[in-house]
PDB file of C-alpha atoms in Angstrom:
ATOM      1  CA  UNK Q  18     -47.511   9.163 -35.153  1.00 86.00           C
ATOM      2  CA  UNK Q  19     -48.386  12.826 -34.856  1.00 90.00           C
ATOM      3  CA  UNK Q  20     -45.736  15.494 -34.983  1.00 89.00           C
ATOM      4  CA  UNK Q  21     -46.332  16.151 -31.302  1.00 89.00           C
ATOM      5  CA  UNK Q  22     -45.777  12.472 -30.516  1.00 89.00           C
ATOM      6  CA  UNK Q  23     -42.566  12.488 -32.536  1.00 86.00           C
ATOM      7  CA  UNK Q  24     -41.346  15.556 -30.721  1.00 85.00           C
ATOM      8  CA  UNK Q  25     -42.146  13.936 -27.377  1.00 84.00           C
ATOM      9  CA  UNK Q  26     -40.231  10.811 -28.415  1.00 83.00           C
ATOM     10  CA  UNK Q  27     -37.223  12.878 -29.474  1.00 81.00           C
ATOM     11  CA  UNK Q  28     -37.308  14.822 -26.209  1.00 81.00           C
ATOM     12  CA  UNK Q  29     -37.454  11.617 -24.159  1.00 80.00           C
ATOM     13  CA  UNK Q  30     -34.364  10.284 -25.947  1.00 84.00           C
ATOM     14  CA  UNK Q  31     -32.226  13.408 -25.642  1.00 82.00           C
ATOM     15  CA  UNK Q  32     -30.731  12.371 -22.321  1.00 79.00           C
ATOM     16  CA  UNK Q  33     -30.084   8.804 -23.548  1.00 80.00           C
ATOM     17  CA  UNK Q  34     -28.353  10.094 -26.661  1.00 79.00           C
ATOM     18  CA  UNK Q  35     -26.322  12.552 -24.603  1.00 77.00           C
ATOM     19  CA  UNK Q  36     -25.257   9.873 -22.134  1.00 78.00           C
ATOM     20  CA  UNK Q  37     -24.436   7.459 -24.918  1.00 79.00           C
ATOM     21  CA  UNK Q  38     -22.314  10.074 -26.641  1.00 80.00           C
ATOM     22  CA  UNK Q  39     -20.509  10.865 -23.444  1.00 80.00           C
ATOM     23  CA  UNK Q  40     -19.875   7.181 -22.788  1.00 81.00           C
ATOM     24  CA  UNK Q  41     -18.481   6.697 -26.270  1.00 85.00           C
ATOM     25  CA  UNK Q  42     -16.267   9.719 -25.902  1.00 87.00           C
ATOM     26  CA  UNK Q  43     -15.004   8.452 -22.575  1.00 88.00           C
ATOM     27  CA  UNK Q  44     -14.337   4.977 -24.008  1.00 89.00           C
ATOM     28  CA  UNK Q  45     -12.442   6.514 -26.908  1.00 91.00           C
ATOM     29  CA  UNK Q  46     -10.358   8.556 -24.480  1.00 94.00           C
ATOM     30  CA  UNK Q  47      -9.464   5.513 -22.422  1.00 95.00           C
ATOM     31  CA  UNK Q  48      -8.775   3.346 -25.456  1.00 93.00           C
ATOM     32  CA  UNK Q  49      -6.306   5.998 -26.518  1.00 94.00           C
ATOM     33  CA  UNK Q  50      -4.747   6.382 -23.075  1.00 96.00           C
ATOM     34  CA  UNK Q  51      -4.340   2.640 -22.713  1.00 96.00           C
ATOM     35  CA  UNK Q  52      -3.300   2.196 -26.354  1.00 95.00           C
ATOM     36  CA  UNK Q  53      -6.127  -0.259 -26.875  1.00 93.00           C
ATOM     37  CA  UNK Q  54      -4.683  -2.483 -24.186  1.00 94.00           C
ATOM     38  CA  UNK Q  55      -1.142  -2.493 -25.553  1.00 96.00           C
ATOM     39  CA  UNK Q  56       0.309   0.064 -23.171  1.00 97.00           C
ATOM     40  CA  UNK Q  57       2.718  -1.430 -20.633  1.00 97.00           C
ATOM     41  CA  UNK Q  58       4.526   1.621 -19.282  1.00 98.00           C
ATOM     42  CA  UNK Q  59       2.266   3.216 -16.718  1.00 98.00           C
ATOM     43  CA  UNK Q  60       4.929   5.041 -14.682  1.00 98.00           C
ATOM     44  CA  UNK Q  61       3.368   8.261 -13.326  1.00 97.00           C
ATOM     45  CA  UNK Q  62       0.268   7.573 -15.474  1.00 97.00           C
ATOM     46  CA  UNK Q  63      -2.312   8.703 -12.916  1.00 97.00           C
ATOM     47  CA  UNK Q  64      -0.203  11.175 -10.954  1.00 95.00           C
ATOM     48  CA  UNK Q  65      -2.561  13.501  -9.061  1.00 92.00           C
ATOM     49  CA  UNK Q  66      -5.634  12.163 -10.845  1.00 93.00           C
ATOM     50  CA  UNK Q  67      -9.009  12.260  -9.168  1.00 91.00           C
ATOM     51  CA  UNK Q  68     -10.731   8.925  -8.677  1.00 92.00           C
ATOM     52  CA  UNK Q  69     -13.931  10.472 -10.046  1.00 90.00           C
ATOM     53  CA  UNK Q  70     -12.580  10.379 -13.601  1.00 91.00           C
ATOM     54  CA  UNK Q  71     -10.912   6.996 -13.451  1.00 95.00           C
ATOM     55  CA  UNK Q  72     -12.848   4.687 -15.812  1.00 95.00           C
ATOM     56  CA  UNK Q  73     -10.403   2.384 -17.603  1.00 96.00           C
ATOM     57  CA  UNK Q  74     -11.659   0.227 -20.434  1.00 95.00           C
ATOM     58  CA  UNK Q  75      -8.722  -2.184 -20.772  1.00 96.00           C
ATOM     59  CA  UNK Q  76      -6.781  -4.433 -18.448  1.00 97.00           C
ATOM     60  CA  UNK Q  77      -3.557  -2.956 -17.138  1.00 97.00           C
ATOM     61  CA  UNK Q  78      -0.608  -5.182 -18.015  1.00 97.00           C
ATOM     62  CA  UNK Q  79       2.253  -3.176 -16.557  1.00 97.00           C
ATOM     63  CA  UNK Q  80       5.969  -3.622 -16.972  1.00 98.00           C
ATOM     64  CA  UNK Q  81       6.643  -0.198 -15.467  1.00 98.00           C
ATOM     65  CA  UNK Q  82       4.496   1.213 -12.685  1.00 98.00           C
ATOM     66  CA  UNK Q  83       6.691   3.435 -10.520  1.00 98.00           C
ATOM     67  CA  UNK Q  84       4.544   6.265  -9.131  1.00 97.00           C
ATOM     68  CA  UNK Q  85       1.644   5.009 -11.244  1.00 98.00           C
ATOM     69  CA  UNK Q  86      -0.954   6.152  -8.727  1.00 97.00           C
ATOM     70  CA  UNK Q  87       1.147   8.721  -6.878  1.00 95.00           C
ATOM     71  CA  UNK Q  88      -1.164  11.286  -5.224  1.00 93.00           C
ATOM     72  CA  UNK Q  89      -4.150   9.553  -6.851  1.00 94.00           C
ATOM     73  CA  UNK Q  90      -7.418  10.820  -5.393  1.00 92.00           C
ATOM     74  CA  UNK Q  91      -5.571  12.510  -2.566  1.00 80.00           C
ATOM     75  CA  UNK Q  92      -3.780  15.569  -3.791  1.00 62.00           C
ATOM     76  CA  UNK Q  93      -4.512  18.438  -1.459  1.00 59.00           C
ATOM     77  CA  UNK Q  94      -6.643  16.156   0.679  1.00 62.00           C
ATOM     78  CA  UNK Q  95      -9.719  16.798  -1.446  1.00 68.00           C
ATOM     79  CA  UNK Q  96     -10.081  13.339  -2.939  1.00 75.00           C
ATOM     80  CA  UNK Q  97     -13.387  11.499  -2.743  1.00 82.00           C
ATOM     81  CA  UNK Q  98     -13.171   9.815   0.671  1.00 82.00           C
ATOM     82  CA  UNK Q  99     -15.481   6.993  -0.436  1.00 86.00           C
ATOM     83  CA  UNK Q 100     -13.478   6.057  -3.506  1.00 92.00           C
ATOM     84  CA  UNK Q 101     -12.355   2.473  -3.713  1.00 96.00           C
ATOM     85  CA  UNK Q 102      -9.898   1.477  -6.430  1.00 96.00           C
ATOM     86  CA  UNK Q 103     -10.687  -2.230  -6.178  1.00 97.00           C
ATOM     87  CA  UNK Q 104     -14.401  -1.579  -6.635  1.00 97.00           C
ATOM     88  CA  UNK Q 105     -13.867   0.789  -9.537  1.00 97.00           C
ATOM     89  CA  UNK Q 106     -11.679  -1.699 -11.384  1.00 97.00           C
ATOM     90  CA  UNK Q 107     -14.317  -4.401 -10.896  1.00 97.00           C
ATOM     91  CA  UNK Q 108     -17.072  -2.074 -12.086  1.00 96.00           C
ATOM     92  CA  UNK Q 109     -15.059  -1.310 -15.192  1.00 96.00           C
ATOM     93  CA  UNK Q 110     -14.394  -5.008 -15.741  1.00 96.00           C
ATOM     94  CA  UNK Q 111     -10.631  -4.574 -15.817  1.00 96.00           C
ATOM     95  CA  UNK Q 112      -7.709  -6.005 -13.907  1.00 97.00           C
ATOM     96  CA  UNK Q 113      -4.521  -4.451 -12.615  1.00 97.00           C
ATOM     97  CA  UNK Q 114      -1.560  -6.671 -13.361  1.00 97.00           C
ATOM     98  CA  UNK Q 115       1.915  -5.829 -12.076  1.00 98.00           C
ATOM     99  CA  UNK Q 116       3.329  -9.224 -12.953  1.00 96.00           C
ATOM    100  CA  UNK Q 117       5.824  -7.701 -15.366  1.00 96.00           C
ATOM    101  CA  UNK Q 118       7.237  -5.112 -12.959  1.00 98.00           C
ATOM    102  CA  UNK Q 119      10.633  -5.345 -11.293  1.00 97.00           C
ATOM    103  CA  UNK Q 120      10.002  -2.137  -9.386  1.00 98.00           C
ATOM    104  CA  UNK Q 121       6.925  -0.738  -7.668  1.00 98.00           C
ATOM    105  CA  UNK Q 122       8.533   2.326  -6.115  1.00 98.00           C
ATOM    106  CA  UNK Q 123       5.936   4.854  -4.956  1.00 97.00           C
ATOM    107  CA  UNK Q 124       3.266   3.090  -7.004  1.00 98.00           C
ATOM    108  CA  UNK Q 125       0.586   3.970  -4.457  1.00 97.00           C
ATOM    109  CA  UNK Q 126       2.362   6.908  -2.811  1.00 96.00           C
ATOM    110  CA  UNK Q 127      -0.208   9.190  -1.159  1.00 94.00           C
ATOM    111  CA  UNK Q 128      -3.140   7.308  -2.696  1.00 94.00           C
ATOM    112  CA  UNK Q 129      -6.551   7.698  -1.131  1.00 93.00           C
ATOM    113  CA  UNK Q 130      -8.621   4.576  -1.607  1.00 94.00           C
ATOM    114  CA  UNK Q 131     -10.456   2.283   0.764  1.00 93.00           C
ATOM    115  CA  UNK Q 132      -8.685  -0.683  -0.699  1.00 96.00           C
ATOM    116  CA  UNK Q 133      -6.095  -1.781  -3.223  1.00 97.00           C
ATOM    117  CA  UNK Q 134      -6.604  -5.006  -5.202  1.00 97.00           C
ATOM    118  CA  UNK Q 135      -4.376  -8.060  -5.313  1.00 97.00           C
ATOM    119  CA  UNK Q 136      -0.867  -7.248  -6.477  1.00 98.00           C
ATOM    120  CA  UNK Q 137       1.254  -9.812  -8.287  1.00 97.00           C
ATOM    121  CA  UNK Q 138       4.726  -8.704  -7.273  1.00 97.00           C
ATOM    122  CA  UNK Q 139       6.582 -11.921  -7.976  1.00 97.00           C
ATOM    123  CA  UNK Q 140       9.002 -10.219 -10.356  1.00 97.00           C
ATOM    124  CA  UNK Q 141       9.424  -7.174  -8.150  1.00 98.00           C
ATOM    125  CA  UNK Q 142      12.424  -6.543  -5.945  1.00 97.00           C
ATOM    126  CA  UNK Q 143      12.096  -2.815  -5.257  1.00 98.00           C
ATOM    127  CA  UNK Q 144       9.138  -1.911  -3.061  1.00 98.00           C
ATOM    128  CA  UNK Q 145      10.554   1.289  -1.571  1.00 98.00           C
ATOM    129  CA  UNK Q 146       7.877   3.857  -0.594  1.00 97.00           C
ATOM    130  CA  UNK Q 147       5.316   1.764  -2.455  1.00 98.00           C
ATOM    131  CA  UNK Q 148       2.501   2.711  -0.058  1.00 97.00           C
ATOM    132  CA  UNK Q 149       4.139   5.650   1.714  1.00 96.00           C
ATOM    133  CA  UNK Q 150       1.556   8.104   3.059  1.00 94.00           C
ATOM    134  CA  UNK Q 151      -1.228   6.072   1.469  1.00 94.00           C
ATOM    135  CA  UNK Q 152      -4.682   6.530   2.936  1.00 92.00           C
ATOM    136  CA  UNK Q 153      -5.671   2.898   2.515  1.00 95.00           C
ATOM    137  CA  UNK Q 154      -7.437   0.480   4.841  1.00 96.00           C
ATOM    138  CA  UNK Q 155      -7.036  -2.758   2.946  1.00 98.00           C
ATOM    139  CA  UNK Q 156      -4.408  -4.218   0.655  1.00 98.00           C
ATOM    140  CA  UNK Q 157      -6.129  -7.347  -0.596  1.00 97.00           C
ATOM    141  CA  UNK Q 158      -3.009  -9.329  -1.241  1.00 98.00           C
ATOM    142  CA  UNK Q 159       0.647  -8.856  -2.158  1.00 98.00           C
ATOM    143  CA  UNK Q 160       2.149 -11.870  -3.875  1.00 98.00           C
ATOM    144  CA  UNK Q 161       5.903 -11.938  -3.403  1.00 98.00           C
ATOM    145  CA  UNK Q 162       8.359 -14.342  -4.998  1.00 96.00           C
ATOM    146  CA  UNK Q 163       9.095 -17.710  -3.422  1.00 95.00           C
ATOM    147  CA  UNK Q 164      12.710 -16.967  -2.542  1.00 94.00           C
ATOM    148  CA  UNK Q 165      12.682 -13.531  -0.887  1.00 92.00           C
ATOM    149  CA  UNK Q 166      15.791 -12.688  -2.855  1.00 91.00           C
ATOM    150  CA  UNK Q 167      17.011  -9.088  -3.305  1.00 92.00           C
ATOM    151  CA  UNK Q 168      13.905  -7.417  -1.908  1.00 97.00           C
ATOM    152  CA  UNK Q 169      14.026  -3.780  -0.849  1.00 97.00           C
ATOM    153  CA  UNK Q 170      11.162  -2.792   1.455  1.00 98.00           C
ATOM    154  CA  UNK Q 171      12.580   0.584   2.535  1.00 97.00           C
ATOM    155  CA  UNK Q 172       9.747   2.807   3.775  1.00 96.00           C
ATOM    156  CA  UNK Q 173       7.255   0.639   1.915  1.00 98.00           C
ATOM    157  CA  UNK Q 174       4.585   1.450   4.499  1.00 97.00           C
ATOM    158  CA  UNK Q 175       5.864   4.813   5.709  1.00 96.00           C
ATOM    159  CA  UNK Q 176       3.055   6.723   7.408  1.00 95.00           C
ATOM    160  CA  UNK Q 177       0.500   4.147   6.303  1.00 95.00           C
ATOM    161  CA  UNK Q 178      -1.449   4.797   9.479  1.00 94.00           C
ATOM    162  CA  UNK Q 179      -4.907   3.787   8.173  1.00 94.00           C
ATOM    163  CA  UNK Q 180      -3.838   0.300   7.096  1.00 97.00           C
ATOM    164  CA  UNK Q 181      -5.740  -2.478   8.874  1.00 98.00           C
ATOM    165  CA  UNK Q 182      -5.826  -5.411   6.501  1.00 98.00           C
ATOM    166  CA  UNK Q 183      -3.018  -6.906   4.480  1.00 98.00           C
ATOM    167  CA  UNK Q 184      -2.274 -10.373   3.214  1.00 98.00           C
ATOM    168  CA  UNK Q 185       1.051 -11.646   1.939  1.00 98.00           C
ATOM    169  CA  UNK Q 186       1.799 -14.657  -0.183  1.00 98.00           C
ATOM    170  CA  UNK Q 187       5.334 -15.740  -0.908  1.00 98.00           C
ATOM    171  CA  UNK Q 188       8.385 -14.793   1.127  1.00 98.00           C
ATOM    172  CA  UNK Q 189       9.409 -11.622   2.960  1.00 98.00           C
ATOM    173  CA  UNK Q 190      13.149 -11.949   2.568  1.00 97.00           C
ATOM    174  CA  UNK Q 191      14.439  -8.669   3.916  1.00 98.00           C
ATOM    175  CA  UNK Q 192      13.852  -6.279   6.788  1.00 98.00           C
ATOM    176  CA  UNK Q 193      10.477  -4.632   6.763  1.00 98.00           C
ATOM    177  CA  UNK Q 194       8.950  -1.876   8.887  1.00 98.00           C
ATOM    178  CA  UNK Q 195       5.197  -1.729   9.378  1.00 98.00           C
ATOM    179  CA  UNK Q 196       5.219   0.186  12.643  1.00 97.00           C
ATOM    180  CA  UNK Q 197       3.184   3.049  11.179  1.00 97.00           C
ATOM    181  CA  UNK Q 198       0.278   0.607  10.708  1.00 97.00           C
ATOM    182  CA  UNK Q 199      -0.794   0.363  14.328  1.00 97.00           C
ATOM    183  CA  UNK Q 200      -4.266  -0.960  13.494  1.00 97.00           C
ATOM    184  CA  UNK Q 201      -3.239  -4.180  11.764  1.00 98.00           C
ATOM    185  CA  UNK Q 202      -5.675  -7.003  12.430  1.00 98.00           C
ATOM    186  CA  UNK Q 203      -4.604 -10.283  13.923  1.00 98.00           C
ATOM    187  CA  UNK Q 204      -5.111 -11.942  10.530  1.00 98.00           C
ATOM    188  CA  UNK Q 205      -2.780  -9.408   8.938  1.00 98.00           C
ATOM    189  CA  UNK Q 206      -0.145  -9.920  11.613  1.00 98.00           C
ATOM    190  CA  UNK Q 207      -0.363 -13.679  11.139  1.00 98.00           C
ATOM    191  CA  UNK Q 208       0.086 -13.238   7.403  1.00 98.00           C
ATOM    192  CA  UNK Q 209       3.184 -11.078   7.819  1.00 98.00           C
ATOM    193  CA  UNK Q 210       4.750 -13.407  10.347  1.00 98.00           C
ATOM    194  CA  UNK Q 211       4.003 -16.503   8.307  1.00 98.00           C
ATOM    195  CA  UNK Q 212       5.695 -14.967   5.267  1.00 98.00           C
ATOM    196  CA  UNK Q 213       9.003 -14.215   6.997  1.00 98.00           C
ATOM    197  CA  UNK Q 214      11.885 -16.005   5.343  1.00 98.00           C
ATOM    198  CA  UNK Q 215      13.510 -19.013   7.013  1.00 97.00           C
ATOM    199  CA  UNK Q 216      16.757 -17.075   6.620  1.00 97.00           C
ATOM    200  CA  UNK Q 217      16.340 -14.165   9.000  1.00 97.00           C
ATOM    201  CA  UNK Q 218      19.949 -13.648   9.966  1.00 96.00           C
ATOM    202  CA  UNK Q 219      20.649  -9.928  10.334  1.00 96.00           C
ATOM    203  CA  UNK Q 220      17.074  -9.023   9.466  1.00 97.00           C
ATOM    204  CA  UNK Q 221      14.372  -7.276  11.436  1.00 98.00           C
ATOM    205  CA  UNK Q 222      10.626  -6.885  11.328  1.00 98.00           C
ATOM    206  CA  UNK Q 223       9.346  -3.732  13.042  1.00 98.00           C
ATOM    207  CA  UNK Q 224       5.798  -3.532  14.327  1.00 98.00           C
ATOM    208  CA  UNK Q 225       3.828  -0.856  16.118  1.00 98.00           C
ATOM    209  CA  UNK Q 226       3.901  -1.094  19.893  1.00 97.00           C
ATOM    210  CA  UNK Q 227       0.142  -1.692  19.681  1.00 97.00           C
ATOM    211  CA  UNK Q 228       0.693  -4.886  17.703  1.00 98.00           C
ATOM    212  CA  UNK Q 229       2.914  -6.448  20.342  1.00 98.00           C
ATOM    213  CA  UNK Q 230       0.034  -7.486  22.610  1.00 97.00           C
ATOM    214  CA  UNK Q 231      -1.589  -9.359  19.741  1.00 98.00           C
ATOM    215  CA  UNK Q 232       1.620 -11.006  18.527  1.00 98.00           C
ATOM    216  CA  UNK Q 233       2.496 -12.183  22.027  1.00 97.00           C
ATOM    217  CA  UNK Q 234      -0.943 -13.580  22.841  1.00 98.00           C
ATOM    218  CA  UNK Q 235      -2.357 -15.028  19.624  1.00 98.00           C
ATOM    219  CA  UNK Q 236      -1.449 -18.720  19.293  1.00 98.00           C
ATOM    220  CA  UNK Q 237      -0.749 -18.568  15.557  1.00 98.00           C
ATOM    221  CA  UNK Q 238       1.278 -15.389  15.862  1.00 98.00           C
ATOM    222  CA  UNK Q 239       3.337 -16.915  18.637  1.00 98.00           C
ATOM    223  CA  UNK Q 240       4.013 -19.994  16.516  1.00 98.00           C
ATOM    224  CA  UNK Q 241       5.166 -17.990  13.498  1.00 98.00           C
ATOM    225  CA  UNK Q 242       7.101 -15.457  15.575  1.00 98.00           C
ATOM    226  CA  UNK Q 243       8.956 -18.186  17.446  1.00 98.00           C
ATOM    227  CA  UNK Q 244       9.978 -19.807  14.172  1.00 98.00           C
ATOM    228  CA  UNK Q 245      11.061 -16.467  12.736  1.00 98.00           C
ATOM    229  CA  UNK Q 246      13.172 -15.574  15.768  1.00 98.00           C
ATOM    230  CA  UNK Q 247      14.834 -18.980  15.658  1.00 98.00           C
ATOM    231  CA  UNK Q 248      15.641 -18.257  12.025  1.00 98.00           C
ATOM    232  CA  UNK Q 249      17.356 -15.034  13.063  1.00 98.00           C
ATOM    233  CA  UNK Q 250      14.644 -12.388  12.713  1.00 98.00           C
ATOM    234  CA  UNK Q 251      14.787  -9.645  15.331  1.00 98.00           C
ATOM    235  CA  UNK Q 252      11.464  -8.120  16.268  1.00 98.00           C
ATOM    236  CA  UNK Q 253      11.296  -4.425  17.057  1.00 98.00           C
ATOM    237  CA  UNK Q 254       8.262  -2.736  18.544  1.00 98.00           C
ATOM    238  CA  UNK Q 255       8.354   0.961  17.819  1.00 96.00           C
TER     239      UNK Q 255
ATOM    240  CA  UNK T   4      15.506 -12.259  24.814  1.00 96.00           C
ATOM    241  CA  UNK T   5      13.869  -8.850  25.020  1.00 97.00           C
ATOM    242  CA  UNK T   6      15.574  -5.569  25.771  1.00 98.00           C
ATOM    243  CA  UNK T   7      13.664  -2.474  26.772  1.00 98.00           C
ATOM    244  CA  UNK T   8      14.351   1.189  26.194  1.00 97.00           C
ATOM    245  CA  UNK T   9      14.305   3.481  29.208  1.00 96.00           C
ATOM    246  CA  UNK T  10      11.516   6.009  29.505  1.00 95.00           C
ATOM    247  CA  UNK T  11      11.857   8.712  26.885  1.00 94.00           C
ATOM    248  CA  UNK T  12      14.366   6.805  24.754  1.00 96.00           C
ATOM    249  CA  UNK T  13      14.460   4.316  21.931  1.00 97.00           C
ATOM    250  CA  UNK T  14      16.803   1.473  21.199  1.00 97.00           C
ATOM    251  CA  UNK T  15      18.629   1.304  17.918  1.00 97.00           C
ATOM    252  CA  UNK T  16      21.385  -0.597  16.184  1.00 97.00           C
ATOM    253  CA  UNK T  17      21.745   2.223  13.706  1.00 94.00           C
ATOM    254  CA  UNK T  18      19.209   0.735  11.322  1.00 94.00           C
ATOM    255  CA  UNK T  19      16.117  -0.259  13.254  1.00 96.00           C
ATOM    256  CA  UNK T  20      14.423   1.487  16.163  1.00 97.00           C
ATOM    257  CA  UNK T  21      12.192   0.295  18.927  1.00 97.00           C
ATOM    258  CA  UNK T  22      11.009   0.715  22.470  1.00 97.00           C
ATOM    259  CA  UNK T  23      11.216  -3.043  22.823  1.00 98.00           C
ATOM    260  CA  UNK T  24      13.575  -5.267  20.871  1.00 98.00           C
ATOM    261  CA  UNK T  25      12.980  -9.008  20.843  1.00 98.00           C
ATOM    262  CA  UNK T  26      16.322 -10.363  19.684  1.00 98.00           C
ATOM    263  CA  UNK T  27      16.458 -13.013  17.012  1.00 97.00           C
ATOM    264  CA  UNK T  28      18.934 -15.875  17.051  1.00 97.00           C
ATOM    265  CA  UNK T  29      22.382 -14.474  16.455  1.00 96.00           C
ATOM    266  CA  UNK T  30      21.512 -10.927  17.515  1.00 97.00           C
ATOM    267  CA  UNK T  31      22.888  -9.437  20.718  1.00 97.00           C
ATOM    268  CA  UNK T  32      21.973  -6.656  23.182  1.00 97.00           C
ATOM    269  CA  UNK T  33      25.493  -5.329  22.584  1.00 97.00           C
ATOM    270  CA  UNK T  34      24.394  -4.300  19.112  1.00 97.00           C
ATOM    271  CA  UNK T  35      21.913  -1.791  20.520  1.00 98.00           C
ATOM    272  CA  UNK T  36      22.162   1.517  22.305  1.00 97.00           C
ATOM    273  CA  UNK T  37      19.655   4.055  23.532  1.00 97.00           C
ATOM    274  CA  UNK T  38      18.967   7.374  21.904  1.00 96.00           C
ATOM    275  CA  UNK T  39      16.788  10.160  23.210  1.00 95.00           C
ATOM    276  CA  UNK T  40      13.367  10.812  21.732  1.00 93.00           C
ATOM    277  CA  UNK T  41      14.699  14.104  20.389  1.00 92.00           C
ATOM    278  CA  UNK T  42      17.535  12.374  18.597  1.00 93.00           C
ATOM    279  CA  UNK T  43      15.105   9.813  17.223  1.00 93.00           C
ATOM    280  CA  UNK T  44      12.782  12.508  15.870  1.00 91.00           C
ATOM    281  CA  UNK T  45      15.763  14.234  14.262  1.00 91.00           C
ATOM    282  CA  UNK T  46      16.846  11.012  12.577  1.00 89.00           C
ATOM    283  CA  UNK T  47      13.418  10.326  11.131  1.00 85.00           C
ATOM    284  CA  UNK T  48      12.855  14.006  10.408  1.00 76.00           C
ATOM    285  CA  UNK T  49      11.378  14.601   6.989  1.00 54.00           C
ATOM    286  CA  UNK T  50       8.598  12.197   7.897  1.00 51.00           C
ATOM    287  CA  UNK T  51       6.203  15.091   7.328  1.00 49.00           C
ATOM    288  CA  UNK T  52       2.759  14.624   5.916  1.00 50.00           C
ATOM    289  CA  UNK T  53       2.445  17.849   3.955  1.00 48.00           C
ATOM    290  CA  UNK T  54      -1.185  17.113   3.172  1.00 48.00           C
ATOM    291  CA  UNK T  55      -2.131  16.361   6.757  1.00 46.00           C
ATOM    292  CA  UNK T  56      -2.976  12.740   6.358  1.00 46.00           C
ATOM    293  CA  UNK T  57      -4.911  12.751   9.584  1.00 45.00           C
ATOM    294  CA  UNK T  58      -8.199  12.962   7.711  1.00 42.00           C
ATOM    295  CA  UNK T  59     -11.509  11.634   9.069  1.00 40.00           C
TER     296      UNK T  59
END
């Protein structure tokens, strides 16, 4: 190989070497941040972070996640409007596991993301302001416990006006207000209604006025709503 | 049984609010009273989106 050829080869690899170095540096940063996968306390971990720098390398196995993504990708309204947390986690090959959390207060407060992945909330009882002011269209699934015991849903969806799609598994055992989410699909409404506890005495589910037409005309919604009202749930349309 | 708020008011039992309340078994219209829209906005005041969440 001539010297010129060698120099051309070196020049052609400069970008690859640079990118590789950057990738290694980034991986080292994330390994440190996530304590090589051993970190479990993620409270406030990504407060005001931009989605553009979010490249985790390890699964999140959280026992504490209050305000974990508070103001994530949203602070000041300048967040990347196309950012999707679910997609980014998949791209990074990592999962977000809240199975160890008893509280998810403000976990996604003011987050801007097209969607949020499945949330195992079976151990959680405190959901207050969990998605308050979140700029989210889809919450893939929230898995609640099978009893509905001791749940606090205060302002869980406060000002969640962009929310269209949500699926629940498990039992909604306490009053919940989703009236800010006026664009909920019929499938989402069915899911909420189906999840309402068979003990609804003294409890209320509040929907947007816009949802009432769907709930009172869709056959499945009517079936679930009738059962819920018989069980004591009061429906408010606000 | 459904109860309806008059124009410009909302119904409340002190905890929940609505323009229409569809009472569950065991609930009663006597538990609800009307409040003006102004009163309602005062009660929920603080529901301010400081970052103007009405983004495109």
